[in-house]
Amino acid sequence: MNRRDALLALQREYRGRAEAIRRDLGRGHSADFAEQAQQRQNDEVLEALQAEAELGLDLVNRALQRLADGNYGLCLKCAEPISEARLNAMPAAEYCLRCATLN
């Protein structure tokens, strides 16, 4: 799979995840007070997961823009190439390993 296809697959995954969480958060709550308390705790977890999915989607969208601009795979901090191994593991990586560990 090429980089663009990998990024598009990640984009679909994050979008799907965020949409599913939005649907779950949009459902009503029980009239039972004890159950409402549990549902509100679950909502907090879902909100954190939604934020994570939206952050991932943002990272992927920025990587797709860098790909379109012709500077995908270059560290945003030092402008050196990001290793193939790192890009294989994290296609939306913005920083080389050295700069990522310094942040």
mmCIF file of C-alpha atoms in Angstrom:
data_model
loop_
_atom_site.group_PDB
_atom_site.id
_atom_site.type_symbol
_atom_site.label_atom_id
_atom_site.label_comp_id
_atom_site.label_asym_id
_atom_site.label_seq_id
_atom_site.Cartn_x
_atom_site.Cartn_y
_atom_site.Cartn_z
ATOM 1 C CA MET A 1 0.000 0.000 0.000
ATOM 2 C CA ASN A 2 1.437 3.400 -0.919
ATOM 3 C CA ARG A 3 1.588 6.316 1.530
ATOM 4 C CA ARG A 4 -1.463 8.107 0.111
ATOM 5 C CA ASP A 5 -3.590 4.966 0.317
ATOM 6 C CA ALA A 6 -2.404 4.313 3.875
ATOM 7 C CA LEU A 7 -3.267 7.874 4.878
ATOM 8 C CA LEU A 8 -6.687 7.682 3.207
ATOM 9 C CA ALA A 9 -7.404 4.409 5.018
ATOM 10 C CA LEU A 10 -6.464 6.048 8.329
ATOM 11 C CA GLN A 11 -8.641 9.023 7.459
ATOM 12 C CA ARG A 12 -11.646 6.755 6.855
ATOM 13 C CA GLU A 13 -10.951 4.902 10.108
ATOM 14 C CA TYR A 14 -10.749 8.074 12.200
ATOM 15 C CA ARG A 15 -13.823 9.582 10.520
ATOM 16 C CA GLY A 16 -15.818 6.414 11.120
ATOM 17 C CA ARG A 17 -14.706 6.263 14.733
ATOM 18 C CA ALA A 18 -15.565 9.923 15.383
ATOM 19 C CA GLU A 19 -18.997 9.542 13.737
ATOM 20 C CA ALA A 20 -19.822 6.430 15.756
ATOM 21 C CA ILE A 21 -18.871 8.195 18.967
ATOM 22 C CA ARG A 22 -20.969 11.243 18.019
ATOM 23 C CA ARG A 23 -23.956 8.954 17.493
ATOM 24 C CA ASP A 24 -23.376 7.289 20.866
ATOM 25 C CA LEU A 25 -23.113 10.659 22.592
ATOM 26 C CA GLY A 26 -26.334 11.839 20.937
ATOM 27 C CA ARG A 27 -28.474 9.121 22.444
ATOM 28 C CA GLY A 28 -30.766 9.907 25.343
ATOM 29 C CA HIS A 29 -30.193 9.049 28.969
ATOM 30 C CA SER A 30 -32.221 6.857 31.265
ATOM 31 C CA ALA A 31 -34.720 8.338 33.706
ATOM 32 C CA ASP A 32 -33.125 6.288 36.503
ATOM 33 C CA PHE A 33 -30.704 8.464 38.503
ATOM 34 C CA ALA A 34 -28.158 5.699 39.210
ATOM 35 C CA GLU A 35 -28.124 4.690 35.571
ATOM 36 C CA GLN A 36 -27.766 8.328 34.525
ATOM 37 C CA ALA A 37 -24.642 8.620 36.662
ATOM 38 C CA GLN A 38 -23.100 5.611 34.913
ATOM 39 C CA GLN A 39 -24.119 6.963 31.498
ATOM 40 C CA ARG A 40 -22.494 10.308 32.272
ATOM 41 C CA GLN A 41 -19.257 8.535 33.207
ATOM 42 C CA ASN A 42 -19.467 6.612 29.944
ATOM 43 C CA ASP A 43 -20.018 9.899 28.111
ATOM 44 C CA GLU A 44 -16.799 11.277 29.597
ATOM 45 C CA VAL A 45 -14.896 8.289 28.254
ATOM 46 C CA LEU A 46 -16.588 8.664 24.859
ATOM 47 C CA GLU A 47 -15.730 12.370 24.764
ATOM 48 C CA ALA A 48 -12.063 11.563 25.403
ATOM 49 C CA LEU A 49 -12.142 8.917 22.664
ATOM 50 C CA GLN A 50 -13.815 11.373 20.305
ATOM 51 C CA ALA A 51 -11.132 13.985 20.980
ATOM 52 C CA GLU A 52 -8.478 11.357 20.261
ATOM 53 C CA ALA A 53 -10.168 10.361 16.981
ATOM 54 C CA GLU A 54 -10.503 13.996 15.909
ATOM 55 C CA LEU A 55 -6.846 14.646 16.726
ATOM 56 C CA GLY A 56 -5.859 11.601 14.657
ATOM 57 C CA LEU A 57 -8.026 12.818 11.790
ATOM 58 C CA ASP A 58 -6.412 16.245 11.968
ATOM 59 C CA LEU A 59 -2.920 14.692 11.879
ATOM 60 C CA VAL A 60 -3.859 12.583 8.863
ATOM 61 C CA ASN A 61 -5.387 15.565 7.054
ATOM 62 C CA ARG A 62 -2.207 17.564 7.651
ATOM 63 C CA ALA A 63 -0.113 14.634 6.363
ATOM 64 C CA LEU A 64 -2.268 14.454 3.231
ATOM 65 C CA GLN A 65 -1.724 18.184 2.716
ATOM 66 C CA ARG A 66 2.052 17.744 3.091
ATOM 67 C CA LEU A 67 1.874 14.911 0.567
ATOM 68 C CA ALA A 68 0.015 17.188 -1.882
ATOM 69 C CA ASP A 69 2.539 19.981 -1.244
ATOM 70 C CA GLY A 70 5.473 17.627 -1.875
ATOM 71 C CA ASN A 71 7.024 17.803 1.590
ATOM 72 C CA TYR A 72 5.568 14.666 3.147
ATOM 73 C CA GLY A 73 8.136 12.668 5.075
ATOM 74 C CA LEU A 74 10.210 15.664 6.117
ATOM 75 C CA CYS A 75 10.426 16.546 9.785
ATOM 76 C CA LEU A 76 8.540 19.755 10.567
ATOM 77 C CA LYS A 77 11.207 20.771 13.074
ATOM 78 C CA CYS A 78 14.577 19.960 11.481
ATOM 79 C CA ALA A 79 13.448 19.359 7.856
ATOM 80 C CA GLU A 80 15.402 16.090 7.728
ATOM 81 C CA PRO A 81 13.715 12.997 6.252
ATOM 82 C CA ILE A 82 11.602 10.929 8.625
ATOM 83 C CA SER A 83 12.738 7.293 8.551
ATOM 84 C CA GLU A 84 10.783 4.804 6.471
ATOM 85 C CA ALA A 85 10.315 2.617 9.543
ATOM 86 C CA ARG A 86 8.709 5.511 11.434
ATOM 87 C CA LEU A 87 6.463 6.406 8.491
ATOM 88 C CA ASN A 88 5.450 2.761 8.132
ATOM 89 C CA ALA A 89 4.483 2.666 11.808
ATOM 90 C CA MET A 90 2.998 6.182 11.890
ATOM 91 C CA PRO A 91 2.074 7.394 8.389
ATOM 92 C CA ALA A 92 0.997 10.805 9.732
ATOM 93 C CA ALA A 93 4.247 11.390 11.660
ATOM 94 C CA GLU A 94 5.228 15.051 11.640
ATOM 95 C CA TYR A 95 8.626 14.695 13.286
ATOM 96 C CA CYS A 96 11.646 12.468 12.943
ATOM 97 C CA LEU A 97 12.335 10.246 15.934
ATOM 98 C CA ARG A 98 15.080 12.527 17.245
ATOM 99 C CA CYS A 99 12.878 15.635 17.196
ATOM 100 C CA ALA A 100 9.852 13.741 18.508
ATOM 101 C CA THR A 101 11.799 12.611 21.568
ATOM 102 C CA LEU A 102 13.008 16.176 22.192
ATOM 103 C CA ASN A 103 9.454 17.595 22.210
#
